[in-house]
PDB file of C-alpha atoms in Angstrom:
ATOM      1  CA  MET R   1      10.799   6.934   8.600  1.00  0.00           C
ATOM      2  CA  LYS R   2      10.794   5.094   6.175  1.00  0.00           C
ATOM      3  CA  ILE R   3       8.058   3.822   4.102  1.00  0.00           C
ATOM      4  CA  SER R   4       7.749   1.514   0.980  1.00  0.00           C
ATOM      5  CA  ILE R   5       5.004   0.242  -0.550  1.00  0.00           C
ATOM      6  CA  ILE R   6       5.047  -3.389  -2.347  1.00  0.00           C
ATOM      7  CA  CYS R   7       2.857  -3.414  -5.248  1.00  0.00           C
ATOM      8  CA  VAL R   8       1.739  -6.311  -7.231  1.00  0.00           C
ATOM      9  CA  GLY R   9       2.129  -5.551 -11.309  1.00  0.00           C
ATOM     10  CA  LYS R  10       3.712  -2.586 -13.422  1.00  0.00           C
ATOM     11  CA  ILE R  11       2.065   0.235 -14.111  1.00  0.00           C
ATOM     12  CA  LYS R  12       2.074   1.675 -17.972  1.00  0.00           C
ATOM     13  CA  GLU R  13      -0.215   4.679 -18.249  1.00  0.00           C
ATOM     14  CA  LYS R  14       1.739   8.016 -18.130  1.00  0.00           C
ATOM     15  CA  TYR R  15      -0.733   9.489 -15.850  1.00  0.00           C
ATOM     16  CA  TRP R  16      -1.048   7.126 -12.587  1.00  0.00           C
ATOM     17  CA  ASN R  17       3.376   7.294 -12.860  1.00  0.00           C
ATOM     18  CA  ASP R  18       3.161  11.438 -13.359  1.00  0.00           C
ATOM     19  CA  ALA R  19       0.510  11.278 -10.167  1.00  0.00           C
ATOM     20  CA  ILE R  20       2.926   8.962  -8.125  1.00  0.00           C
ATOM     21  CA  ALA R  21       6.108  10.660  -9.079  1.00  0.00           C
ATOM     22  CA  GLU R  22       4.183  13.658  -8.019  1.00  0.00           C
ATOM     23  CA  TYR R  23       3.452  12.054  -4.502  1.00  0.00           C
ATOM     24  CA  SER R  24       6.914  10.632  -3.973  1.00  0.00           C
ATOM     25  CA  LYS R  25       8.910  14.105  -4.611  1.00  0.00           C
ATOM     26  CA  ARG R  26       6.506  15.872  -2.052  1.00  0.00           C
ATOM     27  CA  LEU R  27       6.832  12.940   0.249  1.00  0.00           C
ATOM     28  CA  SER R  28      11.415  13.298   0.258  1.00  0.00           C
ATOM     29  CA  ARG R  29      11.269  16.188   2.746  1.00  0.00           C
ATOM     30  CA  TYR R  30       8.822  13.529   5.032  1.00  0.00           C
ATOM     31  CA  CYS R  31      10.403  10.468   4.870  1.00  0.00           C
ATOM     32  CA  LYS R  32      12.612   7.859   2.859  1.00  0.00           C
ATOM     33  CA  LEU R  33       9.981   6.273   0.204  1.00  0.00           C
ATOM     34  CA  SER R  34      10.510   3.229  -2.059  1.00  0.00           C
ATOM     35  CA  VAL R  35       7.947   1.780  -4.141  1.00  0.00           C
ATOM     36  CA  ILE R  36       8.804  -1.748  -5.208  1.00  0.00           C
ATOM     37  CA  GLU R  37       6.570  -3.775  -7.850  1.00  0.00           C
ATOM     38  CA  VAL R  38       6.805  -7.342  -8.168  1.00  0.00           C
ATOM     39  CA  ALA R  39       5.606  -9.122 -11.361  1.00  0.00           C
ATOM     40  CA  ASP R  40       1.793 -10.485 -11.404  1.00  0.00           C
ATOM     41  CA  GLU R  41       0.436 -13.340 -12.936  1.00  0.00           C
ATOM     42  CA  LYS R  42      -1.595 -13.229 -15.855  1.00  0.00           C
ATOM     43  CA  THR R  43      -5.211 -14.531 -14.742  1.00  0.00           C
ATOM     44  CA  PRO R  44      -7.270 -16.108 -17.964  1.00  0.00           C
ATOM     45  CA  ASP R  45     -11.018 -14.691 -18.312  1.00  0.00           C
ATOM     46  CA  GLU R  46     -13.820 -17.260 -16.604  1.00  0.00           C
ATOM     47  CA  ALA R  47     -10.821 -18.633 -14.189  1.00  0.00           C
ATOM     48  CA  SER R  48     -11.730 -20.791 -11.485  1.00  0.00           C
ATOM     49  CA  GLU R  49     -11.704 -19.907  -7.814  1.00  0.00           C
ATOM     50  CA  ALA R  50      -8.666 -22.698  -7.620  1.00  0.00           C
ATOM     51  CA  GLU R  51      -6.975 -21.040 -10.434  1.00  0.00           C
ATOM     52  CA  CYS R  52      -7.232 -17.792  -9.011  1.00  0.00           C
ATOM     53  CA  ASP R  53      -6.072 -18.920  -6.136  1.00  0.00           C
ATOM     54  CA  VAL R  54      -3.105 -20.357  -7.824  1.00  0.00           C
ATOM     55  CA  ILE R  55      -2.033 -17.301  -8.867  1.00  0.00           C
ATOM     56  CA  LYS R  56      -2.846 -14.953  -5.671  1.00  0.00           C
ATOM     57  CA  LYS R  57      -0.491 -17.787  -4.335  1.00  0.00           C
ATOM     58  CA  LYS R  58       2.399 -17.435  -6.806  1.00  0.00           C
ATOM     59  CA  GLU R  59       1.992 -13.275  -6.348  1.00  0.00           C
ATOM     60  CA  ALA R  60       2.213 -13.875  -2.745  1.00  0.00           C
ATOM     61  CA  GLU R  61       5.847 -15.167  -2.617  1.00  0.00           C
ATOM     62  CA  ARG R  62       7.062 -12.827  -4.256  1.00  0.00           C
ATOM     63  CA  ILE R  63       5.707 -10.206  -2.180  1.00  0.00           C
ATOM     64  CA  LEU R  64       6.547 -11.980   0.938  1.00  0.00           C
ATOM     65  CA  LYS R  65      10.334 -11.916  -0.402  1.00  0.00           C
ATOM     66  CA  LYS R  66      10.033  -7.987  -0.343  1.00  0.00           C
ATOM     67  CA  ILE R  67       8.949  -7.842   3.434  1.00  0.00           C
ATOM     68  CA  GLU R  68      11.476  -7.180   6.050  1.00  0.00           C
ATOM     69  CA  ASN R  69      11.720  -8.063   9.609  1.00  0.00           C
ATOM     70  CA  GLY R  70      11.002  -5.562  11.707  1.00  0.00           C
ATOM     71  CA  ALA R  71       8.925  -3.179   9.333  1.00  0.00           C
ATOM     72  CA  LEU R  72       5.314  -2.172  10.256  1.00  0.00           C
ATOM     73  CA  VAL R  73       3.167  -4.265   7.243  1.00  0.00           C
ATOM     74  CA  CYS R  74      -0.028  -2.908   6.778  1.00  0.00           C
ATOM     75  CA  THR R  75      -1.999  -5.030   3.786  1.00  0.00           C
ATOM     76  CA  LEU R  76      -4.497  -2.706   2.113  1.00  0.00           C
ATOM     77  CA  GLU R  77      -8.286  -4.479   1.898  1.00  0.00           C
ATOM     78  CA  ILE R  78     -11.738  -4.214   2.374  1.00  0.00           C
ATOM     79  CA  ALA R  79     -12.072  -5.478   5.582  1.00  0.00           C
ATOM     80  CA  GLY R  80      -9.464  -3.931   7.096  1.00  0.00           C
ATOM     81  CA  LYS R  81      -9.386  -0.862   9.902  1.00  0.00           C
ATOM     82  CA  ARG R  82     -11.094   2.635   8.436  1.00  0.00           C
ATOM     83  CA  PHE R  83      -9.736   6.106   9.232  1.00  0.00           C
ATOM     84  CA  THR R  84     -10.231   9.343   8.753  1.00  0.00           C
ATOM     85  CA  SER R  85      -7.275  12.038   7.424  1.00  0.00           C
ATOM     86  CA  GLU R  86      -6.340  12.799  10.816  1.00  0.00           C
ATOM     87  CA  GLY R  87      -6.537   9.191  12.161  1.00  0.00           C
ATOM     88  CA  PHE R  88      -4.183   8.231   9.689  1.00  0.00           C
ATOM     89  CA  ALA R  89      -1.873  11.220  10.101  1.00  0.00           C
ATOM     90  CA  SER R  90      -1.787   9.979  14.181  1.00  0.00           C
ATOM     91  CA  PHE R  91      -1.240   6.495  12.998  1.00  0.00           C
ATOM     92  CA  LEU R  92       2.392   7.076  11.415  1.00  0.00           C
ATOM     93  CA  GLU R  93       2.663   9.542  14.130  1.00  0.00           C
ATOM     94  CA  SER R  94       1.722   7.031  16.965  1.00  0.00           C
ATOM     95  CA  SER R  95       4.271   4.318  14.894  1.00  0.00           C
ATOM     96  CA  ALA R  96       6.994   6.552  14.843  1.00  0.00           C
ATOM     97  CA  ALA R  97       6.760   7.433  18.563  1.00  0.00           C
ATOM     98  CA  ARG R  98       6.604   3.639  19.431  1.00  0.00           C
ATOM     99  CA  GLY R  99       9.735   3.315  17.344  1.00  0.00           C
ATOM    100  CA  CYS R 100       8.774   2.025  14.027  1.00  0.00           C
ATOM    101  CA  SER R 101      11.611   3.071  11.903  1.00  0.00           C
ATOM    102  CA  HIS R 102       9.752   1.140   8.572  1.00  0.00           C
ATOM    103  CA  ILE R 103       6.042   0.777   7.416  1.00  0.00           C
ATOM    104  CA  GLN R 104       5.839  -1.608   4.770  1.00  0.00           C
ATOM    105  CA  PHE R 105       1.943  -1.293   2.395  1.00  0.00           C
ATOM    106  CA  VAL R 106       1.141  -3.739   0.668  1.00  0.00           C
ATOM    107  CA  ILE R 107      -1.293  -3.231  -2.375  1.00  0.00           C
ATOM    108  CA  GLY R 108      -2.597  -6.851  -3.834  1.00  0.00           C
ATOM    109  CA  GLY R 109      -3.237  -7.282  -7.912  1.00  0.00           C
ATOM    110  CA  SER R 110      -6.382  -7.480  -9.921  1.00  0.00           C
ATOM    111  CA  LEU R 111      -7.322 -10.752  -7.333  1.00  0.00           C
ATOM    112  CA  GLY R 112      -6.478  -8.909  -4.361  1.00  0.00           C
ATOM    113  CA  LEU R 113      -4.305 -10.623  -1.412  1.00  0.00           C
ATOM    114  CA  HIS R 114      -3.405 -14.170  -0.744  1.00  0.00           C
ATOM    115  CA  LYS R 115      -4.486 -15.533   2.474  1.00  0.00           C
ATOM    116  CA  SER R 116      -0.440 -15.942   3.370  1.00  0.00           C
ATOM    117  CA  VAL R 117      -0.109 -12.387   2.940  1.00  0.00           C
ATOM    118  CA  LEU R 118      -3.048 -11.325   5.033  1.00  0.00           C
ATOM    119  CA  GLU R 119      -1.584 -13.726   7.574  1.00  0.00           C
ATOM    120  CA  ARG R 120       1.365 -12.111   7.852  1.00  0.00           C
ATOM    121  CA  SER R 121       0.022  -8.654   8.022  1.00  0.00           C
ATOM    122  CA  ASP R 122       0.283  -6.821  11.263  1.00  0.00           C
ATOM    123  CA  MET R 123      -2.333  -4.591  10.281  1.00  0.00           C
ATOM    124  CA  GLY R 124      -5.385  -4.516   7.741  1.00  0.00           C
ATOM    125  CA  ILE R 125      -6.358  -0.871   5.960  1.00  0.00           C
ATOM    126  CA  SER R 126      -9.593  -0.103   4.331  1.00  0.00           C
ATOM    127  CA  PHE R 127      -9.742   2.870   2.121  1.00  0.00           C
ATOM    128  CA  SER R 128     -13.779   2.069   1.149  1.00  0.00           C
ATOM    129  CA  ASP R 129     -16.181  -0.471   0.592  1.00  0.00           C
ATOM    130  CA  MET R 130     -15.494  -0.431  -3.206  1.00  0.00           C
ATOM    131  CA  THR R 131     -12.924  -2.109  -5.113  1.00  0.00           C
ATOM    132  CA  PHE R 132     -10.551   0.489  -6.821  1.00  0.00           C
ATOM    133  CA  PRO R 133      -7.641  -0.655  -9.380  1.00  0.00           C
ATOM    134  CA  HIS R 134      -4.660  -1.316  -8.445  1.00  0.00           C
ATOM    135  CA  GLN R 135      -2.540   2.098  -9.995  1.00  0.00           C
ATOM    136  CA  MET R 136      -4.955   4.102  -8.649  1.00  0.00           C
ATOM    137  CA  MET R 137      -4.829   2.953  -4.796  1.00  0.00           C
ATOM    138  CA  ARG R 138      -1.163   3.289  -5.401  1.00  0.00           C
ATOM    139  CA  VAL R 139      -1.577   7.086  -5.902  1.00  0.00           C
ATOM    140  CA  ILE R 140      -4.333   7.567  -3.632  1.00  0.00           C
ATOM    141  CA  LEU R 141      -2.249   5.613  -0.915  1.00  0.00           C
ATOM    142  CA  LEU R 142       0.683   8.044  -1.597  1.00  0.00           C
ATOM    143  CA  GLU R 143      -1.668  11.168  -1.280  1.00  0.00           C
ATOM    144  CA  GLN R 144      -2.700  10.016   2.049  1.00  0.00           C
ATOM    145  CA  ILE R 145       0.434   9.647   3.295  1.00  0.00           C
ATOM    146  CA  TYR R 146       1.017  12.984   2.097  1.00  0.00           C
ATOM    147  CA  ARG R 147      -1.877  14.325   3.498  1.00  0.00           C
ATOM    148  CA  GLY R 148      -0.797  12.630   6.666  1.00  0.00           C
ATOM    149  CA  TYR R 149       2.569  14.060   7.185  1.00  0.00           C
ATOM    150  CA  ARG R 150       1.078  17.863   6.458  1.00  0.00           C
ATOM    151  CA  ILE R 151      -1.567  17.210   9.341  1.00  0.00           C
ATOM    152  CA  ILE R 152       1.641  15.646  11.547  1.00  0.00           C
ATOM    153  CA  ASN R 153       3.397  19.137  10.850  1.00  0.00           C
ATOM    154  CA  GLY R 154       0.647  20.918  11.289  1.00  0.00           C
ATOM    155  CA  GLU R 155       0.983  22.498   7.485  1.00  0.00           C
ATOM    156  CA  PRO R 156      -2.388  23.583   5.222  1.00  0.00           C
ATOM    157  CA  TYR R 157      -3.211  20.978   3.285  1.00  0.00           C
ATOM    158  CA  HIS R 158      -6.437  21.090   0.774  1.00  0.00           C
ATOM    159  CA  LYS R 159      -9.692  19.752   2.553  1.00  0.00           C
TER     160      LYS R 159
END
């Protein structure tokens, strides 16, 4: 299985990059993983709703260029489907069983995802009603993918 994480912005903090590198290394025995970063737009203080929409649209254009034909596209969004860790593992496993060879997860920038990306999505996934920094969300997603593969393979993992 090929798994891509398309995300807006670069991560500058060493501790996030270290965590991403660790989970990427762990996942290398289960799947072919890639993290694809697209440039973010600067958001002015007190930006209007219209300005925010323009920013999200610019980021969306970059995201949509990275989406591959035939990939299952899952956007991370508050209104998406919620899973337990076991349910998420089952989703990964059943996607592969149905012949899906590539899942692309999409993480938006600080303003979220533009409607054009949400419309292109095959499935929205929610980790919480809370909002998390996109840097942290990368790590959380990678950890859950890793946990999912451990569950699929019947391997122990902390609870």
